[in-house]
C-alpha cells in the first residue's frame, strides 16, 4: 500500500514499490498517475522500471467489488542511454482480473516520450516527486496511533514544517484516457487502485505491492519494514473482512485517547469503511479533490497527509505545508509532471 520506500526491503527493489496514485480530470480525459521507486532512501536504487514486472492500473465501476478494466504497462531493458521500451495493454471484463490474460496491445513507445493510440496517451520516466510531508509530524502521529495515545506535538511545530521530500525523484507512469473511451465516459463513477506484479520462476505472476488511498502503510504499519502484513498482496474486495477490525481498533484507540469522538468504536469502524476497500473513488469529468469531508480522486497538489491525519484523529490537523512547496513539480499540460 502507498508508502515512500523508507524501509530496507524497498531500498533494495524500489522499482516494485508504489509511492503514490493520483486520479484527476485532464483535457477531456481522465488522468491516472502511478509513481514508484522513490529516491528518498538515498540508497543506490536502480533507475527506471523493472523489466520483468507488470505495472497495472485497475478500475472498478459503480461500486463493484471486481475490476472491469485494467491498463497494464510493461517495460524492456534499458538501452545505452537509459531509455526503455514500453507496451500498454487494455484488459476488459473477466480478462481485467485474470493474470493469465494477455490483453489487447494499444500503445508502444519509449520512456521519456509521449506515445498515443486509440483513446489514450502515455508518458513514463523519472520526475520530481510532487508528494510533500514533514516526516517529523508523521512520527508524532505514528506514536499516537500505535499506542492509542494522545498526540504529543511538543517536538514538532507547524510553523517550522519542512518538506522531507524536497529534491527527491520517482519513476512515474502517466496515462490519460479520453472521455471518448466508452467505459470512461463523463460522469462515470469509478474506483481505482494500482499494483506491481513480478514474474515467478514457475511462470506465473505474484502481486508485490498495491495502492489506493494515500498514506495507508505509513499511518497504520510504519514498523512493518519487511512488509509481512498481507495487505499488500490481497485483493481490495477482501480488505474490510480481513483487516477492518485492525483499522477500526487502531482509530478507536487514538480518538479515545484524544477525546475526539463520542463513540470511539463506531468512529473507528466508520474510518475502516472509508478506507476499505482500498480503492480511490472518482467521478469521471469532475474536479478531483482528496479532502477530509469527501474523497473524489486525488490531484498532485492535494495535501494527502493532512487529510489522512485529520481523518484518523477525527480532528483538524495542519501539516504546516501548502501545495506551493511542490508547485515546480507539477505542470498544467500532459504529462502533468516535471521530468527530472
Short mmCIF file of C-alpha atoms in Angstrom, two decimals:
data_model
loop_
_atom_site.label_atom_id
_atom_site.label_comp_id
_atom_site.label_asym_id
_atom_site.label_seq_id
_atom_site.Cartn_x
_atom_site.Cartn_y
_atom_site.Cartn_z
CA UNK A 1 0.00 0.00 0.00
CA UNK A 2 1.06 3.57 -0.55
CA UNK A 3 4.39 4.48 1.03
CA UNK A 4 7.70 6.04 0.06
CA UNK A 5 10.19 3.24 0.39
CA UNK A 6 11.67 4.27 3.71
CA UNK A 7 12.34 0.62 4.53
CA UNK A 8 15.29 -1.74 3.95
CA UNK A 9 13.32 -4.03 1.65
CA UNK A 10 12.06 -1.20 -0.57
CA UNK A 11 15.53 0.25 -0.82
CA UNK A 12 16.67 -2.99 -2.42
CA UNK A 13 14.00 -3.04 -5.13
CA UNK A 14 12.32 0.35 -5.31
CA UNK A 15 11.17 -0.29 -8.87
CA UNK A 16 8.44 -2.57 -7.50
CA UNK A 17 7.23 -0.35 -4.66
CA UNK A 18 4.45 2.19 -5.21
CA UNK A 19 4.75 5.68 -3.78
CA UNK A 20 1.54 7.35 -4.94
CA UNK A 21 -1.58 7.02 -7.05
CA UNK A 22 -3.30 10.10 -8.48
CA UNK A 23 -6.56 10.30 -10.44
CA UNK A 24 -7.87 13.59 -11.79
CA UNK A 25 -9.52 15.35 -14.72
CA UNK A 26 -7.34 16.21 -17.71
CA UNK A 27 -8.08 17.58 -21.16
CA UNK A 28 -11.50 15.94 -21.74
CA UNK A 29 -9.87 12.89 -20.25
CA UNK A 30 -9.14 11.06 -17.02
CA UNK A 31 -5.54 11.08 -15.86
CA UNK A 32 -4.02 8.20 -13.89
CA UNK A 33 -0.56 8.68 -12.36
CA UNK A 34 1.34 5.82 -10.73
CA UNK A 35 4.67 6.63 -9.03
CA UNK A 36 7.31 4.12 -7.91
CA UNK A 37 11.00 3.94 -6.98
CA UNK A 38 11.46 6.96 -4.72
CA UNK A 39 14.96 8.27 -4.14
CA UNK A 40 14.10 9.23 -0.56
CA UNK A 41 16.02 6.27 0.88
CA UNK A 42 19.20 7.79 -0.56
CA UNK A 43 20.24 4.25 -1.37
CA UNK A 44 21.68 3.07 -4.69
CA UNK A 45 18.26 2.49 -6.18
CA UNK A 46 18.29 1.16 -9.71
CA UNK A 47 16.80 3.76 -12.05
CA UNK A 48 13.98 3.01 -14.44
CA UNK A 49 11.24 0.38 -14.36
CA UNK A 50 11.65 -3.34 -13.69
CA UNK A 51 11.85 -5.22 -16.98
CA UNK A 52 10.29 -8.38 -15.51
CA UNK A 53 7.38 -6.61 -13.85
CA UNK A 54 3.87 -5.52 -14.72
CA UNK A 55 2.55 -2.14 -13.67
CA UNK A 56 -1.25 -2.19 -13.59
CA UNK A 57 -4.00 0.36 -13.09
CA UNK A 58 -7.22 -1.37 -12.04
CA UNK A 59 -10.65 0.25 -12.48
CA UNK A 60 -13.94 -0.72 -10.83
CA UNK A 61 -17.31 0.69 -11.89
CA UNK A 62 -20.29 1.84 -9.84
CA UNK A 63 -19.02 0.41 -6.56
CA UNK A 64 -18.34 -3.07 -7.95
CA UNK A 65 -16.12 -5.44 -5.95
CA UNK A 66 -14.14 -6.52 -9.00
CA UNK A 67 -12.26 -4.54 -11.63
CA UNK A 68 -13.76 -4.44 -15.11
CA UNK A 69 -10.93 -2.55 -16.81
CA UNK A 70 -7.17 -2.90 -16.41
CA UNK A 71 -4.40 -0.95 -18.07
CA UNK A 72 -1.14 -2.92 -17.95
CA UNK A 73 2.27 -1.41 -18.71
CA UNK A 74 5.44 -3.43 -19.28
CA UNK A 75 8.98 -2.26 -19.98
CA UNK A 76 12.05 -3.55 -21.77
CA UNK A 77 15.63 -3.46 -20.52
CA UNK A 78 17.32 -0.02 -20.55
CA UNK A 79 19.39 0.79 -23.62
CA UNK A 80 22.74 2.56 -23.57
CA UNK A 81 21.04 5.89 -22.96
CA UNK A 82 18.90 4.51 -20.14
CA UNK A 83 15.72 4.54 -22.27
CA UNK A 84 13.25 1.65 -22.08
CA UNK A 85 10.62 0.46 -24.50
CA UNK A 86 7.11 0.31 -23.09
CA UNK A 87 3.94 -1.51 -24.05
CA UNK A 88 0.44 -0.60 -22.88
CA UNK A 89 -2.29 -3.26 -22.87
CA UNK A 90 -6.00 -2.98 -22.20
CA UNK A 91 -7.92 -5.78 -20.48
CA UNK A 92 -11.68 -5.74 -20.02
CA UNK A 93 -14.42 -7.78 -18.31
CA UNK A 94 -13.11 -11.12 -16.94
CA UNK A 95 -9.69 -10.54 -18.51
CA UNK A 96 -9.26 -7.42 -16.37
CA UNK A 97 -8.83 -9.62 -13.29
CA UNK A 98 -7.12 -12.63 -14.92
CA UNK A 99 -3.35 -12.66 -14.50
CA UNK A 100 -3.06 -15.17 -17.33
CA UNK A 101 -4.90 -12.95 -19.83
CA UNK A 102 -2.64 -11.21 -22.34
CA UNK A 103 -4.84 -8.22 -23.10
CA UNK A 104 -5.00 -6.06 -26.22
CA UNK A 105 -1.87 -4.06 -27.05
CA UNK A 106 -2.88 -0.45 -27.69
CA UNK A 107 0.33 1.62 -27.46
CA UNK A 108 4.05 1.05 -27.90
CA UNK A 109 6.61 3.68 -27.03
CA UNK A 110 9.72 4.63 -25.07
CA UNK A 111 10.31 6.19 -21.71
CA UNK A 112 10.69 9.96 -21.78
CA UNK A 113 8.44 10.27 -24.84
CA UNK A 114 4.70 10.82 -25.31
CA UNK A 115 3.04 7.90 -27.06
CA UNK A 116 -0.60 7.60 -28.08
CA UNK A 117 -3.08 5.20 -29.61
CA UNK A 118 -6.84 4.89 -29.68
CA UNK A 119 -8.31 6.90 -26.82
CA UNK A 120 -5.14 7.05 -24.70
CA UNK A 121 -1.76 8.66 -24.44
CA UNK A 122 1.04 7.68 -22.09
CA UNK A 123 4.31 9.01 -20.75
CA UNK A 124 6.72 7.31 -18.37
CA UNK A 125 10.01 8.37 -16.86
CA UNK A 126 11.87 9.94 -13.94
CA UNK A 127 10.22 13.01 -12.40
CA UNK A 128 10.50 15.43 -9.50
CA UNK A 129 8.28 13.98 -6.77
CA UNK A 130 5.17 16.17 -6.18
CA UNK A 131 4.41 14.49 -2.84
CA UNK A 132 5.06 16.54 0.30
CA UNK A 133 5.13 15.86 4.04
CA UNK A 134 7.16 16.64 7.14
CA UNK A 135 8.26 13.25 8.45
CA UNK A 136 8.72 14.68 11.93
CA UNK A 137 4.96 15.26 12.11
CA UNK A 138 4.33 11.77 10.79
CA UNK A 139 6.43 10.39 13.64
CA UNK A 140 4.18 12.06 16.21
CA UNK A 141 1.06 10.65 14.54
CA UNK A 142 2.64 7.18 14.29
CA UNK A 143 3.30 7.10 18.00
CA UNK A 144 -0.25 8.12 18.87
CA UNK A 145 -1.89 5.60 16.53
CA UNK A 146 0.40 2.74 17.55
CA UNK A 147 -0.06 3.29 21.27
CA UNK A 148 -3.62 4.60 21.32
CA UNK A 149 -2.24 7.75 22.94
CA UNK A 150 -2.74 11.48 22.99
CA UNK A 151 -0.93 13.29 20.18
CA UNK A 152 2.18 15.00 21.53
CA UNK A 153 3.21 17.92 19.36
CA UNK A 154 5.84 19.20 21.75
CA UNK A 155 8.63 18.10 19.41
CA UNK A 156 7.03 19.46 16.24
CA UNK A 157 5.72 22.89 15.29
CA UNK A 158 3.65 23.67 12.20
CA UNK A 159 5.43 26.98 11.62
CA UNK A 160 8.72 25.10 11.38
CA UNK A 161 7.44 22.41 9.00
CA UNK A 162 9.69 21.32 6.17
CA UNK A 163 9.09 19.11 3.16
CA UNK A 164 11.10 15.96 3.81
CA UNK A 165 10.80 15.01 0.14
CA UNK A 166 12.25 18.20 -1.30
CA UNK A 167 14.67 17.34 -4.10
CA UNK A 168 13.61 13.68 -4.36
CA UNK A 169 12.56 11.87 -7.50
CA UNK A 170 10.33 8.96 -8.54
CA UNK A 171 9.61 6.95 -11.67
CA UNK A 172 6.17 7.88 -12.97
CA UNK A 173 3.64 6.36 -15.36
CA UNK A 174 1.13 8.94 -16.61
CA UNK A 175 -1.86 7.54 -18.50
CA UNK A 176 -4.53 9.82 -19.92
CA UNK A 177 -7.76 8.21 -21.19
CA UNK A 178 -10.17 10.28 -23.25
CA UNK A 179 -13.81 10.65 -22.27
CA UNK A 180 -14.49 9.13 -25.70
CA UNK A 181 -13.42 5.78 -24.27
CA UNK A 182 -16.81 4.03 -23.89
CA UNK A 183 -16.04 2.67 -20.42
CA UNK A 184 -14.84 6.01 -19.06
CA UNK A 185 -17.47 8.44 -20.25
CA UNK A 186 -18.00 11.75 -18.50
CA UNK A 187 -19.98 11.17 -15.28
CA UNK A 188 -18.99 7.52 -14.77
CA UNK A 189 -18.35 6.55 -11.14
CA UNK A 190 -15.13 4.58 -10.81
CA UNK A 191 -12.85 3.14 -8.14
CA UNK A 192 -9.12 2.94 -8.89
CA UNK A 193 -6.14 1.09 -7.47
CA UNK A 194 -2.80 0.09 -8.89
CA UNK A 195 -0.34 -2.71 -8.33
CA UNK A 196 3.02 -4.11 -9.32
CA UNK A 197 3.42 -7.74 -10.35
CA UNK A 198 6.59 -9.78 -10.75
CA UNK A 199 7.14 -12.88 -12.83
CA UNK A 200 7.73 -16.07 -10.85
CA UNK A 201 10.11 -18.91 -11.62
CA UNK A 202 7.08 -21.15 -12.14
CA UNK A 203 5.86 -18.97 -14.98
CA UNK A 204 3.07 -17.14 -13.16
CA UNK A 205 2.81 -13.77 -11.51
CA UNK A 206 2.73 -12.58 -7.92
CA UNK A 207 1.47 -9.28 -6.58
CA UNK A 208 4.24 -7.29 -4.90
CA UNK A 209 2.62 -4.01 -3.94
CA UNK A 210 -0.66 -2.13 -4.36
CA UNK A 211 -2.04 1.33 -3.63
CA UNK A 212 -5.38 3.11 -3.50
CA UNK A 213 -5.77 5.64 -0.69
CA UNK A 214 -2.57 7.52 0.20
CA UNK A 215 -0.59 7.12 3.42
CA UNK A 216 -2.01 3.74 4.43
CA UNK A 217 1.29 1.99 5.22
CA UNK A 218 2.95 4.97 6.93
CA UNK A 219 -0.04 5.55 9.21
CA UNK A 220 -1.09 2.00 10.12
CA UNK A 221 2.00 -0.20 9.63
CA UNK A 222 5.05 2.09 9.94
CA UNK A 223 7.19 -0.50 11.74
CA UNK A 224 6.48 -3.34 9.29
CA UNK A 225 9.70 -2.82 7.34
CA UNK A 226 9.68 -6.27 5.73
CA UNK A 227 6.07 -5.90 4.51
CA UNK A 228 4.98 -9.08 6.26
CA UNK A 229 1.45 -7.71 6.66
CA UNK A 230 -0.68 -9.42 3.98
CA UNK A 231 -2.38 -6.14 3.00
CA UNK A 232 -0.02 -5.65 0.06
CA UNK A 233 -0.75 -8.96 -1.62
CA UNK A 234 -4.52 -9.37 -1.26
CA UNK A 235 -7.34 -8.04 -3.43
CA UNK A 236 -9.22 -4.93 -2.21
CA UNK A 237 -12.53 -6.84 -2.20
CA UNK A 238 -11.49 -8.69 0.98
CA UNK A 239 -9.94 -5.71 2.79
CA UNK A 240 -12.79 -4.98 5.17
CA UNK A 241 -13.41 -8.62 6.06
CA UNK A 242 -9.77 -9.46 6.67
CA UNK A 243 -8.47 -6.22 8.12
CA UNK A 244 -11.38 -3.97 9.09
CA UNK A 245 -11.10 -4.82 12.78
CA UNK A 246 -7.42 -3.84 12.90
CA UNK A 247 -8.03 -0.43 11.31
CA UNK A 248 -11.16 0.23 13.37
CA UNK A 249 -9.41 -0.66 16.63
CA UNK A 250 -6.37 1.49 15.88
CA UNK A 251 -8.53 4.51 15.08
CA UNK A 252 -10.80 3.90 18.08
CA UNK A 253 -7.80 3.80 20.39
CA UNK A 254 -6.33 7.08 19.24
CA UNK A 255 -9.61 9.04 19.14
CA UNK A 256 -10.48 7.72 22.61
CA UNK A 257 -7.16 8.95 23.96
CA UNK A 258 -7.61 12.33 22.33
CA UNK A 259 -11.30 12.69 23.20
CA UNK A 260 -12.29 13.49 19.62
CA UNK A 261 -15.21 11.07 19.17
CA UNK A 262 -18.20 10.38 21.49
CA UNK A 263 -18.26 6.74 20.37
CA UNK A 264 -14.66 5.76 19.50
CA UNK A 265 -15.52 2.25 18.32
CA UNK A 266 -18.25 3.47 15.97
CA UNK A 267 -15.94 6.14 14.60
CA UNK A 268 -13.18 3.59 14.12
CA UNK A 269 -15.46 1.43 12.02
CA UNK A 270 -16.61 4.45 10.01
CA UNK A 271 -12.98 5.14 9.09
CA UNK A 272 -12.38 1.48 8.25
CA UNK A 273 -15.33 1.63 5.84
CA UNK A 274 -13.99 4.82 4.24
CA UNK A 275 -10.55 3.33 3.65
CA UNK A 276 -11.64 -0.21 2.80
CA UNK A 277 -11.76 -1.49 0.19
CA UNK A 278 -8.54 0.40 -0.50
CA UNK A 279 -9.79 1.81 -3.79
CA UNK A 280 -9.67 5.50 -4.71
CA UNK A 281 -13.16 6.75 -5.73
CA UNK A 282 -13.63 9.24 -8.57
CA UNK A 283 -16.43 10.54 -10.78
CA UNK A 284 -15.11 10.95 -14.32
CA UNK A 285 -15.11 14.52 -15.59
CA UNK A 286 -15.38 16.21 -12.19
CA UNK A 287 -12.76 18.27 -10.32
CA UNK A 288 -10.68 15.90 -8.22
CA UNK A 289 -10.05 16.57 -4.55
CA UNK A 290 -8.78 14.31 -1.80
CA UNK A 291 -10.28 16.02 1.24
CA UNK A 292 -11.41 15.32 4.78
CA UNK A 293 -15.13 15.71 4.04
CA UNK A 294 -15.07 13.90 0.69
CA UNK A 295 -12.60 11.98 -1.41
CA UNK A 296 -13.02 12.26 -5.17
CA UNK A 297 -9.84 11.21 -6.93
CA UNK A 298 -6.62 12.92 -5.95
CA UNK A 299 -4.59 15.68 -7.55
CA UNK A 300 -0.85 16.09 -7.18
CA UNK A 301 -1.46 19.29 -5.18
CA UNK A 302 -3.77 17.68 -2.59
CA UNK A 303 -2.42 17.60 0.96
CA UNK A 304 -2.98 13.88 1.50
CA UNK A 305 -1.05 13.61 4.80
CA UNK A 306 -3.11 16.40 6.35
CA UNK A 307 -6.32 14.72 5.22
CA UNK A 308 -5.33 11.29 6.50
CA UNK A 309 -4.15 12.62 9.86
CA UNK A 310 -7.42 14.53 10.28
CA UNK A 311 -9.48 11.51 9.28
CA UNK A 312 -7.73 9.10 11.64
CA UNK A 313 -7.78 11.54 14.57
CA UNK A 314 -11.25 12.99 13.84
CA UNK A 315 -9.74 16.40 14.38
CA UNK A 316 -8.47 19.05 12.01
CA UNK A 317 -4.71 18.66 11.66
CA UNK A 318 -2.40 21.05 9.88
CA UNK A 319 0.73 19.86 8.14
CA UNK A 320 2.26 23.31 8.14
CA UNK A 321 2.82 22.87 4.38
CA UNK A 322 0.89 24.12 1.36
CA UNK A 323 0.79 22.86 -2.24
CA UNK A 324 3.14 25.69 -3.16
CA UNK A 325 6.10 23.71 -1.78
CA UNK A 326 5.91 21.40 -4.82
CA UNK A 327 4.43 23.79 -7.36
CA UNK A 328 7.52 23.38 -9.55
CA UNK A 329 6.89 19.60 -9.67
CA UNK A 330 3.53 19.96 -11.45
CA UNK A 331 2.59 21.03 -14.97
CA UNK A 332 -0.71 22.25 -16.43
CA UNK A 333 -0.49 20.15 -19.59
CA UNK A 334 0.18 16.49 -20.36
CA UNK A 335 2.07 14.69 -18.92
CA UNK A 336 1.35 17.00 -15.92
CA UNK A 337 4.64 16.02 -14.27
CA UNK A 338 8.13 17.54 -14.44
CA UNK A 339 10.85 15.23 -15.80
CA UNK A 340 13.95 15.06 -13.61
#
